[in-house]
Amino acid sequence: MRRTVLVVHVVAAAGWLGLTLGLLALGITASTTGGAAVIEASVRAMKLFADWLLLPLALLTLVSGLVLALGTSWGLARHRWVYTKFWLTLGTTAATAFALRPGVNSAVTAVAAGHPLPDAGEVLFGPIVSLSAYVFMTVISVLKPWGLTRRGRRLRAATTRRPRQAASSSES
């Protein structure tokens, strides 16, 4: 079961990262081209990805990561890298829902009405920040830096004391 959830988590996270890279490419295209048709096609494609793929992948990554953290020895608050990934995933999921998608939607509304792209930042800032966060989370998933949290140290100390206490009480 753990391996299945791990595969789901890795595939969802990789999909989220790849989709964000695609959104960045579309955002760059929309903000650097002069043609109205290309701008409209780019922001409409961004809207399609943001509305149908981005949030489901974000939620799947969040939920599968939470299941892995709570269902394995890594724990959610035992290792600093797991704890950091959880909060970054939660933050980027919220930013996707409440900042990136509304920014893309307002860009589509403006461009569809015949206006120029209102602000290139609306289609670039979200993907840049998200992509940076996902690359960072990938790096810490591989390197597993920073060691145990205070809670993790307490739990480790408690589990290493128990066998010794059991052994000393059986010797008496």
mmCIF file of C-alpha atoms in Angstrom:
data_model
loop_
_atom_site.group_PDB
_atom_site.id
_atom_site.type_symbol
_atom_site.label_atom_id
_atom_site.label_comp_id
_atom_site.label_asym_id
_atom_site.label_seq_id
_atom_site.Cartn_x
_atom_site.Cartn_y
_atom_site.Cartn_z
ATOM 1 C CA MET A 1 0.000 0.000 0.000
ATOM 2 C CA ARG A 2 2.863 2.388 0.888
ATOM 3 C CA ARG A 3 4.482 1.893 -2.508
ATOM 4 C CA THR A 4 1.195 2.571 -4.293
ATOM 5 C CA VAL A 5 0.702 5.823 -2.392
ATOM 6 C CA LEU A 6 4.344 6.741 -3.026
ATOM 7 C CA VAL A 7 3.907 6.191 -6.782
ATOM 8 C CA VAL A 8 0.713 8.278 -6.770
ATOM 9 C CA HIS A 9 2.520 11.030 -4.851
ATOM 10 C CA VAL A 10 5.555 11.106 -7.143
ATOM 11 C CA VAL A 11 3.442 11.032 -10.324
ATOM 12 C CA ALA A 12 1.105 13.771 -9.041
ATOM 13 C CA ALA A 13 4.020 15.945 -7.879
ATOM 14 C CA ALA A 14 5.871 15.463 -11.178
ATOM 15 C CA GLY A 15 2.672 16.281 -13.071
ATOM 16 C CA TRP A 16 2.158 19.406 -10.961
ATOM 17 C CA LEU A 17 5.743 20.502 -11.604
ATOM 18 C CA GLY A 18 5.486 19.821 -15.341
ATOM 19 C CA LEU A 19 2.135 21.551 -15.633
ATOM 20 C CA THR A 20 3.552 24.587 -13.862
ATOM 21 C CA LEU A 21 6.490 24.640 -16.263
ATOM 22 C CA GLY A 22 3.970 24.567 -19.130
ATOM 23 C CA LEU A 23 2.021 27.428 -17.530
ATOM 24 C CA LEU A 24 5.243 29.415 -17.284
ATOM 25 C CA ALA A 25 5.975 28.809 -20.978
ATOM 26 C CA LEU A 26 2.459 29.939 -21.897
ATOM 27 C CA GLY A 27 2.754 32.966 -19.611
ATOM 28 C CA ILE A 28 6.056 33.970 -21.182
ATOM 29 C CA THR A 29 4.509 33.578 -24.617
ATOM 30 C CA ALA A 30 1.494 35.703 -23.654
ATOM 31 C CA SER A 31 3.595 38.440 -22.100
ATOM 32 C CA THR A 32 6.285 38.702 -24.767
ATOM 33 C CA THR A 33 4.354 38.341 -28.022
ATOM 34 C CA GLY A 34 2.673 41.187 -29.854
ATOM 35 C CA GLY A 35 -0.057 39.221 -31.597
ATOM 36 C CA ALA A 36 -3.508 39.394 -30.019
ATOM 37 C CA ALA A 37 -4.426 35.910 -31.285
ATOM 38 C CA VAL A 38 -1.319 34.339 -29.716
ATOM 39 C CA ILE A 39 -1.909 36.161 -26.435
ATOM 40 C CA GLU A 40 -5.521 35.000 -26.321
ATOM 41 C CA ALA A 41 -4.613 31.407 -27.203
ATOM 42 C CA SER A 42 -1.901 31.373 -24.519
ATOM 43 C CA VAL A 43 -4.085 32.695 -21.705
ATOM 44 C CA ARG A 44 -7.012 30.470 -22.727
ATOM 45 C CA ALA A 45 -4.701 27.431 -22.603
ATOM 46 C CA MET A 46 -3.487 28.582 -19.194
ATOM 47 C CA LYS A 47 -7.096 28.830 -18.014
ATOM 48 C CA LEU A 48 -7.861 25.353 -19.295
ATOM 49 C CA PHE A 49 -4.867 23.891 -17.431
ATOM 50 C CA ALA A 50 -5.555 25.925 -14.292
ATOM 51 C CA ASP A 51 -9.256 25.063 -14.176
ATOM 52 C CA TRP A 52 -9.088 21.355 -14.976
ATOM 53 C CA LEU A 53 -5.644 20.034 -14.066
ATOM 54 C CA LEU A 54 -3.767 22.257 -11.661
ATOM 55 C CA LEU A 55 -5.966 22.114 -8.568
ATOM 56 C CA PRO A 56 -6.710 18.356 -8.800
ATOM 57 C CA LEU A 57 -2.961 17.619 -9.086
ATOM 58 C CA ALA A 58 -2.203 19.995 -6.221
ATOM 59 C CA LEU A 59 -4.793 18.334 -3.982
ATOM 60 C CA LEU A 60 -3.669 14.825 -4.972
ATOM 61 C CA THR A 61 -0.072 15.757 -4.160
ATOM 62 C CA LEU A 62 -1.109 17.232 -0.814
ATOM 63 C CA VAL A 63 -3.308 14.295 0.215
ATOM 64 C CA SER A 64 -0.898 11.571 -0.927
ATOM 65 C CA GLY A 65 1.988 13.345 0.817
ATOM 66 C CA LEU A 66 -0.063 13.583 3.991
ATOM 67 C CA VAL A 67 -0.950 9.882 3.817
ATOM 68 C CA LEU A 68 2.733 9.023 3.319
ATOM 69 C CA ALA A 69 3.801 11.235 6.197
ATOM 70 C CA LEU A 70 1.207 9.889 8.614
ATOM 71 C CA GLY A 71 1.442 6.279 7.467
ATOM 72 C CA THR A 72 5.211 5.814 7.502
ATOM 73 C CA SER A 73 8.068 6.222 9.934
ATOM 74 C CA TRP A 74 8.906 9.608 8.400
ATOM 75 C CA GLY A 75 5.942 11.145 10.194
ATOM 76 C CA LEU A 76 4.548 14.600 9.541
ATOM 77 C CA ALA A 77 6.399 16.468 12.274
ATOM 78 C CA ARG A 78 9.401 14.233 12.947
ATOM 79 C CA HIS A 79 11.749 15.443 10.228
ATOM 80 C CA ARG A 80 12.206 19.076 9.286
ATOM 81 C CA TRP A 81 12.268 18.374 5.554
ATOM 82 C CA VAL A 82 8.888 16.565 5.688
ATOM 83 C CA TYR A 83 7.389 19.332 7.793
ATOM 84 C CA THR A 84 8.744 21.973 5.386
ATOM 85 C CA LYS A 85 7.387 20.112 2.353
ATOM 86 C CA PHE A 86 3.957 19.809 3.950
ATOM 87 C CA TRP A 87 3.666 23.536 4.663
ATOM 88 C CA LEU A 88 5.059 24.520 1.252
ATOM 89 C CA THR A 89 2.631 22.143 -0.487
ATOM 90 C CA LEU A 90 -0.267 23.515 1.555
ATOM 91 C CA GLY A 91 0.818 27.081 0.769
ATOM 92 C CA THR A 92 1.278 26.494 -2.956
ATOM 93 C CA THR A 93 -2.063 24.674 -3.146
ATOM 94 C CA ALA A 94 -3.771 27.648 -1.491
ATOM 95 C CA ALA A 95 -1.900 30.076 -3.753
ATOM 96 C CA THR A 96 -3.000 28.054 -6.775
ATOM 97 C CA ALA A 97 -6.645 28.265 -5.728
ATOM 98 C CA PHE A 98 -6.719 31.850 -4.502
ATOM 99 C CA ALA A 99 -4.066 33.694 -6.535
ATOM 100 C CA LEU A 100 -2.909 31.877 -9.675
ATOM 101 C CA ARG A 101 -6.323 30.805 -10.973
ATOM 102 C CA PRO A 102 -7.991 34.201 -10.365
ATOM 103 C CA GLY A 103 -5.032 35.946 -12.048
ATOM 104 C CA VAL A 104 -5.321 33.739 -15.108
ATOM 105 C CA ASN A 105 -9.100 34.176 -15.169
ATOM 106 C CA SER A 106 -8.834 37.971 -15.106
ATOM 107 C CA ALA A 107 -6.250 37.862 -17.900
ATOM 108 C CA VAL A 108 -8.573 35.712 -20.019
ATOM 109 C CA THR A 109 -11.518 38.041 -19.353
ATOM 110 C CA ALA A 110 -9.526 41.108 -20.363
ATOM 111 C CA VAL A 111 -8.000 39.553 -23.490
ATOM 112 C CA ALA A 112 -11.312 38.008 -24.611
ATOM 113 C CA ALA A 113 -12.912 41.480 -24.366
ATOM 114 C CA GLY A 114 -10.309 42.789 -26.802
ATOM 115 C CA HIS A 115 -8.121 44.510 -24.229
ATOM 116 C CA PRO A 116 -4.371 43.963 -23.978
ATOM 117 C CA LEU A 117 -2.945 41.665 -21.332
ATOM 118 C CA PRO A 118 -3.592 43.705 -18.162
ATOM 119 C CA ASP A 119 -0.466 42.736 -16.264
ATOM 120 C CA ALA A 120 2.193 40.241 -17.297
ATOM 121 C CA GLY A 121 2.715 39.518 -13.608
ATOM 122 C CA GLU A 122 -0.722 37.883 -13.428
ATOM 123 C CA VAL A 123 0.382 35.138 -15.802
ATOM 124 C CA LEU A 124 4.048 34.944 -14.776
ATOM 125 C CA PHE A 125 4.311 35.435 -11.019
ATOM 126 C CA GLY A 126 2.293 32.360 -9.971
ATOM 127 C CA PRO A 127 4.122 29.860 -12.183
ATOM 128 C CA ILE A 128 7.537 31.307 -11.255
ATOM 129 C CA VAL A 129 6.888 31.104 -7.514
ATOM 130 C CA SER A 130 5.268 27.676 -7.787
ATOM 131 C CA LEU A 131 8.029 26.247 -9.944
ATOM 132 C CA SER A 132 10.659 27.543 -7.517
ATOM 133 C CA ALA A 133 8.827 25.947 -4.592
ATOM 134 C CA TYR A 134 8.427 22.588 -6.391
ATOM 135 C CA VAL A 135 12.079 22.441 -7.391
ATOM 136 C CA PHE A 136 13.052 23.269 -3.789
ATOM 137 C CA MET A 137 10.727 20.544 -2.462
ATOM 138 C CA THR A 138 12.200 18.045 -4.926
ATOM 139 C CA VAL A 139 15.717 18.896 -3.766
ATOM 140 C CA ILE A 140 14.891 18.466 -0.078
ATOM 141 C CA SER A 141 13.051 15.209 -0.840
ATOM 142 C CA VAL A 142 16.273 13.838 -2.276
ATOM 143 C CA LEU A 143 18.736 15.360 0.212
ATOM 144 C CA LYS A 144 16.558 15.077 3.361
ATOM 145 C CA PRO A 145 18.391 17.895 5.184
ATOM 146 C CA TRP A 146 18.085 19.454 8.645
ATOM 147 C CA GLY A 147 17.532 16.351 10.767
ATOM 148 C CA LEU A 148 14.806 15.741 13.285
ATOM 149 C CA THR A 149 12.357 18.236 14.739
ATOM 150 C CA ARG A 150 12.087 18.621 18.516
ATOM 151 C CA ARG A 151 9.135 16.214 18.449
ATOM 152 C CA GLY A 152 11.126 13.771 16.312
ATOM 153 C CA ARG A 153 14.021 13.825 18.791
ATOM 154 C CA ARG A 154 11.617 13.187 21.697
ATOM 155 C CA LEU A 155 9.984 10.259 19.881
ATOM 156 C CA ARG A 156 13.338 8.760 18.925
ATOM 157 C CA ALA A 157 14.598 9.085 22.506
ATOM 158 C CA ALA A 158 11.428 7.442 23.830
ATOM 159 C CA THR A 159 11.733 4.463 21.461
ATOM 160 C CA THR A 160 15.424 3.951 22.222
ATOM 161 C CA ARG A 161 14.775 4.084 25.992
ATOM 162 C CA ARG A 162 11.995 1.494 25.932
ATOM 163 C CA PRO A 163 14.119 -1.458 24.771
ATOM 164 C CA ARG A 164 16.810 -0.613 27.331
ATOM 165 C CA GLN A 165 14.243 -0.297 30.127
ATOM 166 C CA ALA A 166 12.681 -3.605 29.131
ATOM 167 C CA ALA A 167 16.088 -5.276 29.071
ATOM 168 C CA SER A 168 17.093 -3.870 32.471
ATOM 169 C CA SER A 169 13.804 -4.864 34.095
ATOM 170 C CA SER A 170 14.125 -8.424 32.734
ATOM 171 C CA GLU A 171 17.628 -8.698 34.214
ATOM 172 C CA SER A 172 16.378 -7.821 37.719
#
